[in-house]
DNA sequence: ATCGTTCATCGTAAATATACGATAAGGAGG
DNA sequence: CCTCCTTATCGTATATTTACGATGAACGAT
């Protein structure tokens, strides 16, 4: 954003937009799907399933962590990522509330 | 995106990410809310309720139109915007499907 | 026909996002 | 300690987004 105007909006609007932003790239949708297959959680395994370089996947993981949809836990030299189901539920509820208020 | 990699993902992932992108700015969330108050639909009225310049609001409206969440109908010199409830419902369902598949 | 109103689009500047190679940081195992 | 493996971060290039003033296009009214 050019000159930060976000403070002109309500906290709800900003929060919801932020969640949507985290979901606004197919790579991040795919990562969430991969993590929901509880068999896979190691960062390296995720990278293998993605058509992107390791550094790029790491960036997407960081964005998902930023909004709290996933967590990363260090296991020796590896990192095990998992969904934060509480946060996911909250994100779903926020989106649903908006849709209900707005139309359906 | 640097080198377009989106084709590496599934149509579902791309479509969902696209919907999320449309929702990923507080201004656009606010516009949807404003339009759900059926009293307001003229572009000018929307602009007055937004903390942004007319040109910027027009850009946000265009993005919402691009994904089909709203429609614009010319009424003389003015333009009346309204939600596309069918598309909104579809967007909600797509998001819900993802959440259900992924966690909740 | 001219004028004012309304809104989209153009042009542009700055911020942010996306992507990747290279490198750093940390642990495992010799 | 040294090396390998794993992952985050840095540096960087490019694309996209956001924002606004200026301009253009379309219409209604005078």
mmCIF file of C-alpha atoms (C1' of nucleotides) in Angstrom:
data_model
loop_
_atom_site.group_PDB
_atom_site.id
_atom_site.type_symbol
_atom_site.label_atom_id
_atom_site.label_comp_id
_atom_site.label_asym_id
_atom_site.label_seq_id
_atom_site.Cartn_x
_atom_site.Cartn_y
_atom_site.Cartn_z
ATOM 1 C CA UNK A 1 0.000 0.000 0.000
ATOM 2 C CA UNK A 2 1.281 3.380 -0.916
ATOM 3 C CA UNK A 3 0.435 5.402 2.148
ATOM 4 C CA UNK A 4 -0.829 3.039 4.754
ATOM 5 C CA UNK A 5 -4.542 3.578 4.941
ATOM 6 C CA UNK A 6 -5.496 0.413 6.731
ATOM 7 C CA UNK A 7 -6.088 2.214 10.027
ATOM 8 C CA UNK A 8 -9.034 3.853 8.347
ATOM 9 C CA UNK A 9 -10.914 0.565 8.448
ATOM 10 C CA UNK A 10 -12.405 -1.415 11.315
ATOM 11 C CA UNK A 11 -10.416 -4.036 13.181
ATOM 12 C CA UNK A 12 -12.772 -6.706 11.861
ATOM 13 C CA UNK A 13 -12.285 -5.636 8.282
ATOM 14 C CA UNK A 14 -8.516 -5.569 8.674
ATOM 15 C CA UNK A 15 -8.385 -8.958 10.384
ATOM 16 C CA UNK A 16 -10.609 -10.638 7.846
ATOM 17 C CA UNK A 17 -8.652 -9.160 4.954
ATOM 18 C CA UNK A 18 -5.480 -10.436 6.559
ATOM 19 C CA UNK A 19 -6.819 -13.972 6.771
ATOM 20 C CA UNK A 20 -7.938 -13.758 3.161
ATOM 21 C CA UNK A 21 -4.502 -12.519 2.171
ATOM 22 C CA UNK A 22 -2.919 -15.578 3.738
ATOM 23 C CA UNK A 23 -5.231 -17.732 1.627
ATOM 24 C CA UNK A 24 -4.701 -15.715 -1.538
ATOM 25 C CA UNK A 25 -2.025 -17.858 -3.157
ATOM 26 C CA UNK A 26 -2.554 -21.376 -4.522
ATOM 27 C CA UNK A 27 0.710 -22.518 -2.969
ATOM 28 C CA UNK A 28 -0.576 -21.678 0.476
ATOM 29 C CA UNK A 29 -3.902 -23.397 -0.142
ATOM 30 C CA UNK A 30 -1.974 -26.439 -1.250
ATOM 31 C CA UNK A 31 0.240 -26.356 1.831
ATOM 32 C CA UNK A 32 -2.842 -26.367 4.058
ATOM 33 C CA UNK A 33 -4.176 -29.365 2.152
ATOM 34 C CA UNK A 34 -0.881 -31.184 2.475
ATOM 35 C CA UNK A 35 -0.757 -30.545 6.200
ATOM 36 C CA UNK A 36 -4.267 -31.881 6.595
ATOM 37 C CA UNK A 37 -2.913 -35.241 5.452
ATOM 38 C CA UNK A 38 -1.488 -35.821 8.869
ATOM 39 C CA UNK A 39 1.129 -38.146 7.426
ATOM 40 C CA UNK A 40 3.100 -35.269 6.038
ATOM 41 C CA UNK A 41 4.436 -32.462 8.142
ATOM 42 C CA UNK A 42 8.188 -32.248 7.719
ATOM 43 C CA UNK A 43 9.197 -29.135 5.863
ATOM 44 C CA UNK A 44 11.288 -31.097 3.413
ATOM 45 C CA UNK A 45 8.397 -33.374 2.515
ATOM 46 C CA UNK A 46 6.203 -30.354 1.860
ATOM 47 C CA UNK A 47 8.851 -28.862 -0.410
ATOM 48 C CA UNK A 48 8.978 -32.102 -2.402
ATOM 49 C CA UNK A 49 5.254 -31.925 -3.035
ATOM 50 C CA UNK A 50 5.392 -28.329 -4.188
ATOM 51 C CA UNK A 51 6.372 -27.024 -7.644
ATOM 52 C CA UNK A 52 8.469 -24.316 -6.048
ATOM 53 C CA UNK A 53 11.984 -23.863 -4.735
ATOM 54 C CA UNK A 54 12.717 -24.524 -1.080
ATOM 55 C CA UNK A 55 13.261 -20.847 -0.322
ATOM 56 C CA UNK A 56 9.909 -19.956 -1.837
ATOM 57 C CA UNK A 57 8.052 -22.639 0.076
ATOM 58 C CA UNK A 58 9.710 -21.401 3.247
ATOM 59 C CA UNK A 59 8.379 -17.918 2.508
ATOM 60 C CA UNK A 60 4.851 -19.227 2.050
ATOM 61 C CA UNK A 61 5.130 -21.203 5.285
ATOM 62 C CA UNK A 62 6.212 -18.023 7.011
ATOM 63 C CA UNK A 63 3.145 -16.180 5.769
ATOM 64 C CA UNK A 64 0.859 -18.935 7.035
ATOM 65 C CA UNK A 65 2.676 -18.849 10.367
ATOM 66 C CA UNK A 66 2.341 -15.068 10.503
ATOM 67 C CA UNK A 67 -1.451 -15.273 10.608
ATOM 68 C CA UNK A 68 -1.275 -18.306 12.880
ATOM 69 C CA UNK A 69 -2.914 -20.850 10.607
ATOM 70 C CA UNK A 70 0.046 -23.198 11.043
ATOM 71 C CA UNK A 71 2.734 -23.802 13.613
ATOM 72 C CA UNK A 72 6.260 -25.087 13.195
ATOM 73 C CA UNK A 73 7.980 -27.245 15.734
ATOM 74 C CA UNK A 74 11.689 -27.985 15.561
ATOM 75 C CA UNK A 75 12.534 -31.684 15.679
ATOM 76 C CA UNK A 76 16.235 -32.072 15.586
ATOM 77 C CA UNK A 77 17.459 -30.769 12.278
ATOM 78 C CA UNK A 78 13.987 -30.846 10.767
ATOM 79 C CA UNK A 79 10.865 -28.791 11.339
ATOM 80 C CA UNK A 80 7.460 -30.364 11.726
ATOM 81 C CA UNK A 81 4.645 -28.106 10.619
ATOM 82 C CA UNK A 82 1.045 -28.595 11.611
ATOM 83 C CA UNK A 83 -2.252 -26.802 11.248
ATOM 84 C CA UNK A 84 -3.426 -24.749 14.193
ATOM 85 C CA UNK A 85 -6.952 -26.098 14.237
ATOM 86 C CA UNK A 86 -8.168 -23.516 16.716
ATOM 87 C CA UNK A 87 -6.981 -20.691 14.503
ATOM 88 C CA UNK A 88 -8.332 -22.406 11.410
ATOM 89 C CA UNK A 89 -11.717 -22.690 13.082
ATOM 90 C CA UNK A 90 -11.585 -19.017 14.027
ATOM 91 C CA UNK A 91 -10.670 -18.047 10.479
ATOM 92 C CA UNK A 92 -13.580 -20.065 9.165
ATOM 93 C CA UNK A 93 -15.940 -18.441 11.650
ATOM 94 C CA UNK A 94 -14.737 -14.936 10.747
ATOM 95 C CA UNK A 95 -15.316 -15.617 7.077
ATOM 96 C CA UNK A 96 -18.701 -17.182 7.745
ATOM 97 C CA UNK A 97 -19.787 -14.260 9.879
ATOM 98 C CA UNK A 98 -18.926 -11.906 7.049
ATOM 99 C CA UNK A 99 -20.823 -13.941 4.464
ATOM 100 C CA UNK A 100 -23.817 -14.191 6.766
ATOM 101 C CA UNK A 101 -23.823 -10.488 7.435
ATOM 102 C CA UNK A 102 -23.351 -9.640 3.800
ATOM 103 C CA UNK A 103 -25.592 -12.063 1.981
ATOM 104 C CA UNK A 104 -25.816 -15.704 2.912
ATOM 105 C CA UNK B 1 4.549 -13.328 -9.574
ATOM 106 C CA UNK B 2 7.964 -13.484 -11.069
ATOM 107 C CA UNK B 3 7.669 -16.394 -13.451
ATOM 108 C CA UNK B 4 4.101 -17.445 -13.579
ATOM 109 C CA UNK B 5 3.893 -20.685 -11.673
ATOM 110 C CA UNK B 6 0.191 -20.784 -11.062
ATOM 111 C CA UNK B 7 -0.391 -23.428 -13.720
ATOM 112 C CA UNK B 8 1.465 -25.800 -11.477
ATOM 113 C CA UNK B 9 -1.478 -25.873 -9.103
ATOM 114 C CA UNK B 10 -4.932 -27.377 -9.382
ATOM 115 C CA UNK B 11 -7.846 -25.411 -10.776
ATOM 116 C CA UNK B 12 -9.518 -25.553 -7.374
ATOM 117 C CA UNK B 13 -6.500 -24.148 -5.620
ATOM 118 C CA UNK B 14 -6.167 -21.347 -8.144
ATOM 119 C CA UNK B 15 -9.856 -20.476 -8.011
ATOM 120 C CA UNK B 16 -9.998 -20.436 -4.239
ATOM 121 C CA UNK B 17 -6.863 -18.331 -4.011
ATOM 122 C CA UNK B 18 -8.413 -15.908 -6.460
ATOM 123 C CA UNK B 19 -11.533 -15.498 -4.352
ATOM 124 C CA UNK B 20 -9.383 -14.990 -1.280
ATOM 125 C CA UNK B 21 -7.365 -12.380 -3.139
ATOM 126 C CA UNK B 22 -10.517 -10.430 -3.887
ATOM 127 C CA UNK B 23 -11.301 -10.454 -0.157
ATOM 128 C CA UNK B 24 -7.756 -9.619 0.884
ATOM 129 C CA UNK B 25 -8.144 -5.873 1.324
ATOM 130 C CA UNK B 26 -10.208 -4.176 4.044
ATOM 131 C CA UNK B 27 -11.578 -1.713 1.515
ATOM 132 C CA UNK B 28 -13.140 -4.544 -0.459
ATOM 133 C CA UNK B 29 -14.579 -6.173 2.655
ATOM 134 C CA UNK B 30 -16.088 -2.822 3.534
ATOM 135 C CA UNK B 31 -17.542 -2.372 0.062
ATOM 136 C CA UNK B 32 -19.284 -5.739 0.337
ATOM 137 C CA UNK B 33 -20.722 -4.693 3.692
ATOM 138 C CA UNK B 34 -21.914 -1.391 2.285
ATOM 139 C CA UNK B 35 -23.590 -3.108 -0.648
ATOM 140 C CA UNK B 36 -25.367 -5.486 1.707
ATOM 141 C CA UNK B 37 -27.168 -2.428 3.087
ATOM 142 C CA UNK B 38 -29.466 -2.461 0.120
ATOM 143 C CA UNK B 39 -30.103 1.263 0.533
ATOM 144 C CA UNK B 40 -26.714 2.117 -0.874
ATOM 145 C CA UNK B 41 -25.546 1.075 -4.286
ATOM 146 C CA UNK B 42 -24.597 4.156 -6.281
ATOM 147 C CA UNK B 43 -20.891 4.349 -6.852
ATOM 148 C CA UNK B 44 -20.742 7.913 -5.569
ATOM 149 C CA UNK B 45 -22.408 6.955 -2.307
ATOM 150 C CA UNK B 46 -19.913 4.151 -1.803
ATOM 151 C CA UNK B 47 -17.036 6.522 -2.406
ATOM 152 C CA UNK B 48 -18.407 8.888 0.251
ATOM 153 C CA UNK B 49 -18.398 6.085 2.808
ATOM 154 C CA UNK B 50 -14.835 5.072 2.028
ATOM 155 C CA UNK B 51 -11.637 6.709 3.268
ATOM 156 C CA UNK B 52 -10.143 6.526 -0.193
ATOM 157 C CA UNK B 53 -10.094 8.587 -3.359
ATOM 158 C CA UNK B 54 -12.687 7.958 -6.050
ATOM 159 C CA UNK B 55 -10.154 6.446 -8.410
ATOM 160 C CA UNK B 56 -8.979 4.017 -5.758
ATOM 161 C CA UNK B 57 -12.482 2.923 -4.869
ATOM 162 C CA UNK B 58 -13.154 2.386 -8.546
ATOM 163 C CA UNK B 59 -10.133 0.093 -8.710
ATOM 164 C CA UNK B 60 -11.385 -1.951 -5.767
ATOM 165 C CA UNK B 61 -14.826 -2.186 -7.347
ATOM 166 C CA UNK B 62 -13.168 -3.439 -10.507
ATOM 167 C CA UNK B 63 -11.381 -6.181 -8.605
ATOM 168 C CA UNK B 64 -14.634 -7.310 -6.988
ATOM 169 C CA UNK B 65 -16.283 -7.266 -10.400
ATOM 170 C CA UNK B 66 -13.405 -9.268 -11.873
ATOM 171 C CA UNK B 67 -14.136 -12.232 -9.636
ATOM 172 C CA UNK B 68 -17.858 -11.684 -10.062
ATOM 173 C CA UNK B 69 -18.772 -10.941 -6.459
ATOM 174 C CA UNK B 70 -20.491 -7.723 -7.528
ATOM 175 C CA UNK B 71 -22.149 -6.372 -10.645
ATOM 176 C CA UNK B 72 -22.422 -2.826 -11.908
ATOM 177 C CA UNK B 73 -25.407 -1.519 -13.798
ATOM 178 C CA UNK B 74 -25.365 1.837 -15.567
ATOM 179 C CA UNK B 75 -28.263 4.095 -14.623
ATOM 180 C CA UNK B 76 -27.963 7.268 -16.585
ATOM 181 C CA UNK B 77 -24.795 9.030 -15.541
ATOM 182 C CA UNK B 78 -24.501 6.923 -12.392
ATOM 183 C CA UNK B 79 -23.651 3.294 -11.787
ATOM 184 C CA UNK B 80 -25.576 1.097 -9.405
ATOM 185 C CA UNK B 81 -23.527 -1.702 -7.897
ATOM 186 C CA UNK B 82 -24.982 -4.754 -6.277
ATOM 187 C CA UNK B 83 -23.800 -8.032 -4.829
ATOM 188 C CA UNK B 84 -24.065 -11.094 -7.024
ATOM 189 C CA UNK B 85 -25.630 -13.326 -4.425
ATOM 190 C CA UNK B 86 -25.200 -16.466 -6.494
ATOM 191 C CA UNK B 87 -21.490 -15.851 -6.840
ATOM 192 C CA UNK B 88 -21.195 -14.887 -3.186
ATOM 193 C CA UNK B 89 -22.868 -18.145 -2.225
ATOM 194 C CA UNK B 90 -20.491 -20.051 -4.488
ATOM 195 C CA UNK B 91 -17.503 -18.288 -2.969
ATOM 196 C CA UNK B 92 -18.712 -19.171 0.501
ATOM 197 C CA UNK B 93 -19.186 -22.796 -0.506
ATOM 198 C CA UNK B 94 -15.721 -23.003 -2.035
ATOM 199 C CA UNK B 95 -14.175 -21.654 1.125
ATOM 200 C CA UNK B 96 -16.258 -23.928 3.316
ATOM 201 C CA UNK B 97 -15.330 -26.950 1.264
ATOM 202 C CA UNK B 98 -11.674 -26.144 1.741
ATOM 203 C CA UNK B 99 -12.030 -25.681 5.487
ATOM 204 C CA UNK B 100 -13.979 -28.922 5.774
ATOM 205 C CA UNK B 101 -11.420 -30.828 3.792
ATOM 206 C CA UNK B 102 -8.530 -29.322 5.675
ATOM 207 C CA UNK B 103 -9.694 -29.290 9.242
ATOM 208 C CA UNK B 104 -13.171 -28.255 10.248
ATOM 209 C "C1'" DA C 1 -24.189 22.805 -28.182
ATOM 210 C "C1'" DT C 2 -22.400 23.589 -23.654
ATOM 211 C "C1'" DC C 3 -21.958 22.569 -18.901
ATOM 212 C "C1'" DG C 4 -21.806 19.983 -14.794
ATOM 213 C "C1'" DT C 5 -21.996 15.301 -12.801
ATOM 214 C "C1'" DT C 6 -20.523 10.748 -12.469
ATOM 215 C "C1'" DC C 7 -17.460 7.230 -12.993
ATOM 216 C "C1'" DA C 8 -13.699 4.512 -15.478
ATOM 217 C "C1'" DT C 9 -9.252 4.662 -17.067
ATOM 218 C "C1'" DC C 10 -4.500 6.468 -17.664
ATOM 219 C "C1'" DG C 11 -0.159 7.604 -15.842
ATOM 220 C "C1'" DT C 12 2.723 7.198 -12.239
ATOM 221 C "C1'" DA C 13 4.951 6.518 -7.657
ATOM 222 C "C1'" DA C 14 5.702 3.701 -3.905
ATOM 223 C "C1'" DA C 15 4.900 -0.499 -1.352
ATOM 224 C "C1'" DT C 16 4.362 -5.383 -1.304
ATOM 225 C "C1'" DA C 17 4.524 -9.991 -3.090
ATOM 226 C "C1'" DT C 18 6.694 -13.732 -5.500
ATOM 227 C "C1'" DA C 19 10.473 -16.391 -6.880
ATOM 228 C "C1'" DC C 20 15.069 -18.282 -6.613
ATOM 229 C "C1'" DG C 21 20.138 -18.893 -5.774
ATOM 230 C "C1'" DA C 22 23.328 -18.304 -2.236
ATOM 231 C "C1'" DT C 23 24.395 -18.339 2.323
ATOM 232 C "C1'" DA C 24 23.903 -18.883 7.279
ATOM 233 C "C1'" DA C 25 22.503 -21.373 11.340
ATOM 234 C "C1'" DG C 26 21.691 -25.412 13.816
ATOM 235 C "C1'" DG C 27 21.662 -30.204 14.863
ATOM 236 C "C1'" DA C 28 23.160 -35.243 13.756
ATOM 237 C "C1'" DG C 29 26.649 -38.324 13.109
ATOM 238 C "C1'" DG C 30 31.116 -39.644 11.968
ATOM 239 C "C1'" DC D 1 36.090 -30.967 15.129
ATOM 240 C "C1'" DC D 2 34.310 -31.611 10.507
ATOM 241 C "C1'" DT D 3 30.787 -32.775 7.324
ATOM 242 C "C1'" DC D 4 26.206 -33.468 5.857
ATOM 243 C "C1'" DC D 5 21.438 -32.440 6.141
ATOM 244 C "C1'" DT D 6 17.686 -29.363 6.885
ATOM 245 C "C1'" DT D 7 15.563 -25.059 6.902
ATOM 246 C "C1'" DA D 8 15.479 -19.908 7.512
ATOM 247 C "C1'" DT D 9 17.118 -15.792 5.873
ATOM 248 C "C1'" DC D 10 19.556 -12.573 2.699
ATOM 249 C "C1'" DG D 11 20.018 -10.424 -1.586
ATOM 250 C "C1'" DT D 12 17.976 -9.471 -5.632
ATOM 251 C "C1'" DA D 13 15.020 -9.296 -9.823
ATOM 252 C "C1'" DT D 14 10.553 -8.809 -11.444
ATOM 253 C "C1'" DA D 15 5.571 -8.513 -11.065
ATOM 254 C "C1'" DT D 16 1.643 -6.946 -8.830
ATOM 255 C "C1'" DT D 17 -0.968 -4.024 -5.724
ATOM 256 C "C1'" DT D 18 -2.320 0.202 -3.867
ATOM 257 C "C1'" DA D 19 -3.036 4.936 -4.090
ATOM 258 C "C1'" DC D 20 -4.043 9.354 -6.197
ATOM 259 C "C1'" DG D 21 -4.385 13.255 -9.548
ATOM 260 C "C1'" DA D 22 -5.592 14.037 -14.139
ATOM 261 C "C1'" DT D 23 -8.114 13.026 -17.985
ATOM 262 C "C1'" DG D 24 -11.708 11.037 -20.796
ATOM 263 C "C1'" DA D 25 -16.324 9.274 -21.824
ATOM 264 C "C1'" DA D 26 -21.162 9.198 -21.206
ATOM 265 C "C1'" DC D 27 -25.213 11.176 -19.731
ATOM 266 C "C1'" DG D 28 -28.787 14.754 -18.119
ATOM 267 C "C1'" DA D 29 -30.036 19.267 -17.939
ATOM 268 C "C1'" DT D 30 -29.972 23.859 -19.387
#
